[in-house]
Amino acid sequence: MSGEGQSARHVAIIMDGNGRWAKRKHLPRAMGHRKGVEAVRELVRSLQDTSLECLTLYAFSSENWKRPEDEVDDLMNLMRKFIKSDLPEFIANDVKLHIIGDWQGLAPDIVAMLENALEQTAKGSRTLAVALNYGSQAEIVHAAQLAAADGEITEDSLAAHLYTAALPPLDLLIRTSGEVRLSNFLLWQAAYAEMIFTDVLWPDFTPRHLFDALDQFAGRERRFGGR
Ligand code: IPE
Ligand code: IPE
Ligand code: MG
């Protein structure tokens, strides 16, 4: 990591390209997702070597239900396995899990596993926020409704009802796989985030790529509209 420049507190990643990774290797799509989970595991392990207080990962969008049923099943099963296998490591490494999105809408057994994981990691100092059944437009509508019920809708009152209210401001958004779009992710939160789009497919993304992105961020000039 560079010793110069600003340090990012909160990075979010749109983990894209599992399907194309598998296709290139003539493997089933499910293998791409499986390798994608391994990339997540390595990245979470590397958090302690960074300045980050929070890493937010887009794992399943509210639009991903449109995929064929067997792929959705594969993804849900991987989620079950991942929570089970990696929860002890999260606890040991002081990682605090946070979920953004309409995660209560997932299968009841997954909801129960997540509730348990949230409880068991509550004292962690570095946050891993996972976006599950997440859609940013729905998040904003929901936050606006809650803010209106409380009183006036202002930027602050709305932001206080977003799933990310407890997280540090978003500094950097990374998307892998060469696609250059936000796909309904953190639309409000990204207002002044720096962005990095890389051609690396998600299963090939390593901690080294994250460290390089943090170095790039350190050299960026942020103006927030000033000069
Ligand atoms: C990202 O990889 C994982 C999820 C969206 C769950 P994709 O499955 O979107 O991979 P591509 O974009 O088809 O290569
Ligand atoms: C965004 O990727 C969602 C996740 C990474 C979980 P998609 O692959 O679903 O996005 P589009 O469809 O290419 O925009
Ligand atoms: Mg994709």
XYZ file of C-alpha atoms and ligand atoms in Angstrom:
256
model
C 0.000 0.000 0.000
C 1.155 3.506 -0.664
C 2.049 5.613 2.313
C 1.073 8.780 0.428
C -2.324 10.371 -0.041
C -5.708 9.680 1.441
C -6.766 6.308 2.812
C -10.112 4.820 1.893
C -12.406 3.913 4.750
C -15.167 2.271 2.728
C -14.857 0.396 -0.563
C -17.715 -1.316 -2.364
C -17.310 -3.903 -5.116
C -19.685 -5.061 -7.833
C -18.374 -8.612 -8.131
C -19.127 -9.351 -11.778
C -17.880 -11.856 -14.347
C -18.270 -15.280 -12.722
C -20.218 -16.602 -15.714
C -17.713 -15.348 -18.272
C -14.824 -16.731 -16.221
C -16.414 -20.184 -16.331
C -17.286 -19.904 -20.017
C -13.690 -19.046 -20.929
C -12.544 -22.163 -19.149
C -15.325 -24.321 -20.638
C -16.644 -24.962 -17.142
C -20.236 -24.839 -15.870
C -21.409 -21.418 -14.621
C -21.683 -22.851 -11.105
C -17.895 -23.293 -11.058
C -17.507 -19.587 -11.761
C -19.677 -18.774 -8.763
C -17.744 -21.253 -6.618
C -14.445 -19.624 -7.585
C -16.060 -16.266 -6.918
C -16.682 -17.275 -3.310
C -13.001 -18.206 -2.961
C -12.077 -14.729 -4.177
C -14.385 -13.239 -1.533
C -12.750 -15.353 1.182
C -9.231 -14.224 0.249
C -10.323 -10.609 0.062
C -11.945 -10.670 3.490
C -8.759 -12.223 4.886
C -6.737 -9.361 3.419
C -8.817 -6.652 5.097
C -6.459 -6.536 8.041
C -3.670 -5.404 5.688
C -5.649 -2.344 4.592
C -6.929 0.923 6.007
C -10.510 -0.153 5.374
C -13.190 0.086 8.006
C -15.773 -1.352 5.678
C -15.897 -3.509 2.563
C -19.288 -3.799 0.869
C -19.831 -6.611 -1.636
C -22.702 -6.876 -4.124
C -23.550 -10.570 -3.926
C -27.151 -10.834 -5.176
C -29.324 -8.115 -6.647
C -33.096 -7.873 -6.459
C -32.979 -8.333 -10.264
C -30.909 -11.534 -10.090
C -34.122 -13.507 -9.354
C -34.703 -13.260 -13.118
C -31.962 -15.834 -13.683
C -32.809 -19.493 -14.342
C -33.984 -21.293 -11.224
C -31.027 -23.680 -11.093
C -28.555 -20.791 -11.102
C -30.463 -18.985 -8.321
C -30.454 -22.285 -6.370
C -26.682 -22.640 -6.881
C -26.130 -19.107 -5.588
C -28.339 -19.642 -2.531
C -26.608 -22.938 -1.726
C -23.207 -21.278 -2.019
C -24.420 -18.624 0.391
C -25.499 -21.275 2.905
C -22.123 -23.034 2.620
C -20.157 -19.806 2.852
C -21.874 -18.582 6.017
C -21.375 -21.964 7.643
C -17.728 -22.414 6.653
C -16.538 -18.835 7.153
C -18.410 -17.597 10.209
C -15.756 -18.906 12.673
C -13.078 -17.122 10.687
C -15.037 -13.857 10.691
C -15.334 -14.064 14.466
C -11.629 -14.923 14.878
C -10.596 -12.058 12.574
C -12.779 -9.446 14.233
C -14.989 -9.054 11.163
C -18.446 -7.651 11.772
C -21.077 -8.759 9.298
C -23.662 -6.289 8.043
C -26.312 -7.052 5.437
C -27.841 -4.527 3.073
C -30.901 -5.228 0.972
C -34.223 -6.954 1.542
C -32.509 -10.000 3.043
C -35.558 -10.955 5.098
C -37.030 -11.946 1.731
C -34.547 -14.810 1.327
C -35.369 -18.418 2.282
C -36.204 -18.739 6.018
C -33.199 -20.982 6.755
C -30.843 -18.429 5.196
C -32.501 -15.613 7.153
C -31.950 -17.620 10.357
C -28.291 -18.288 9.478
C -27.751 -14.607 8.750
C -29.419 -13.523 11.986
C -27.115 -15.844 13.894
C -24.060 -14.583 11.981
C -25.011 -10.938 12.647
C -25.384 -11.656 16.328
C -22.131 -13.585 16.608
C -20.064 -10.965 14.780
C -21.664 -7.900 16.360
C -18.521 -6.982 18.300
C -16.190 -7.062 15.279
C -14.260 -3.918 14.445
C -14.060 -4.126 10.620
C -17.290 -4.376 8.703
C -18.042 -6.737 5.856
C -21.318 -5.518 4.372
C -22.955 -7.948 1.965
C -25.686 -6.822 -0.415
C -28.305 -9.560 -0.638
C -31.557 -9.180 -2.542
C -30.419 -5.586 -2.859
C -31.761 -2.910 -5.214
C -30.786 0.704 -4.743
C -33.947 2.273 -6.151
C -36.136 0.221 -3.803
C -33.789 1.140 -0.931
C -34.227 4.858 -1.657
C -38.034 4.585 -1.957
C -38.176 2.656 1.312
C -35.926 5.186 3.079
C -38.029 8.080 1.754
C -41.204 6.439 3.068
C -39.659 5.981 6.523
C -38.270 9.522 6.542
C -41.695 10.901 5.567
C -43.356 8.901 8.344
C -40.893 10.463 10.812
C -41.419 14.018 9.578
C -39.607 15.950 6.878
C -37.703 14.310 4.017
C -34.247 15.853 3.896
C -30.950 14.494 2.587
C -29.957 13.642 6.146
C -33.271 12.126 7.222
C -33.421 9.992 4.084
C -29.795 8.849 4.400
C -30.472 7.887 8.012
C -32.944 5.272 6.757
C -30.738 3.723 4.079
C -29.351 0.247 4.761
C -25.912 1.877 4.872
C -26.769 4.445 7.563
C -24.342 2.925 10.069
C -21.454 2.605 7.573
C -18.751 5.175 6.789
C -19.316 7.270 3.634
C -18.514 5.371 0.436
C -15.057 6.334 -0.845
C -14.473 3.981 -3.736
C -16.626 1.780 -5.944
C -14.986 -0.975 -7.989
C -16.653 -3.069 -10.698
C -14.948 -6.065 -12.221
C -15.452 -7.773 -15.595
C -15.304 -4.737 -17.890
C -18.955 -3.709 -17.560
C -19.270 0.028 -16.957
C -22.572 0.453 -15.164
C -23.930 0.507 -11.620
C -26.688 -2.109 -12.042
C -28.847 -0.546 -9.302
C -26.067 -0.552 -6.679
C -25.554 2.232 -4.105
C -26.933 4.971 -6.371
C -27.350 7.446 -3.518
C -24.159 6.472 -1.686
C -22.005 6.757 -4.826
C -22.766 10.481 -5.290
C -19.126 11.468 -4.721
C -17.433 8.069 -4.636
C -14.389 7.488 -6.813
C -14.846 4.693 -9.331
C -12.609 2.028 -10.785
C -13.756 -0.275 -13.569
C -11.426 -3.178 -14.254
C -11.513 -5.928 -16.890
C -10.463 -8.549 -14.330
C -13.207 -11.166 -13.945
C -14.352 -11.583 -10.343
C -12.895 -15.101 -9.737
C -9.481 -13.721 -10.768
C -9.695 -10.713 -8.410
C -7.070 -11.011 -5.653
C -6.082 -8.903 -2.630
C -3.324 -7.486 -4.852
C -6.012 -5.963 -7.102
C -7.663 -4.399 -4.047
C -4.350 -2.978 -2.814
C -3.699 -1.515 -6.297
C -7.160 0.064 -6.281
C -6.494 1.575 -2.844
C -3.213 2.996 -4.168
C -5.047 4.525 -7.136
C -7.608 5.986 -4.755
C -4.823 7.531 -2.644
C -3.694 9.498 -5.692
C -7.136 10.730 -6.740
C -8.088 14.358 -6.156
C -11.569 14.617 -4.692
C -13.261 17.999 -4.959
C -16.862 17.425 -3.841
C -17.882 20.295 -6.089
C -15.363 22.754 -4.656
C -12.061 23.741 -6.227
C -21.552 -12.096 -10.882
O -21.234 -12.865 -11.974
C -22.290 -12.880 -9.828
C -23.697 -12.508 -9.654
C -24.343 -11.584 -10.320
C -24.444 -13.238 -8.642
P -22.242 -13.102 -13.176
O -22.984 -14.371 -12.940
O -23.077 -11.898 -13.418
O -21.220 -13.303 -14.371
P -21.353 -12.782 -15.869
O -21.629 -11.318 -15.803
O -22.485 -13.532 -16.488
O -20.032 -13.098 -16.486
C -24.682 -6.999 -10.716
O -24.246 -7.868 -11.700
C -25.145 -7.790 -9.517
C -24.095 -8.463 -8.763
C -22.816 -8.414 -9.003
C -24.555 -9.235 -7.639
P -25.209 -8.371 -12.867
O -24.390 -9.302 -13.696
O -26.472 -8.887 -12.312
O -25.515 -7.008 -13.639
P -25.989 -6.735 -15.142
O -27.227 -7.568 -15.359
O -24.889 -7.174 -16.038
O -26.221 -5.258 -15.217
Mg -22.897 -10.253 -14.577
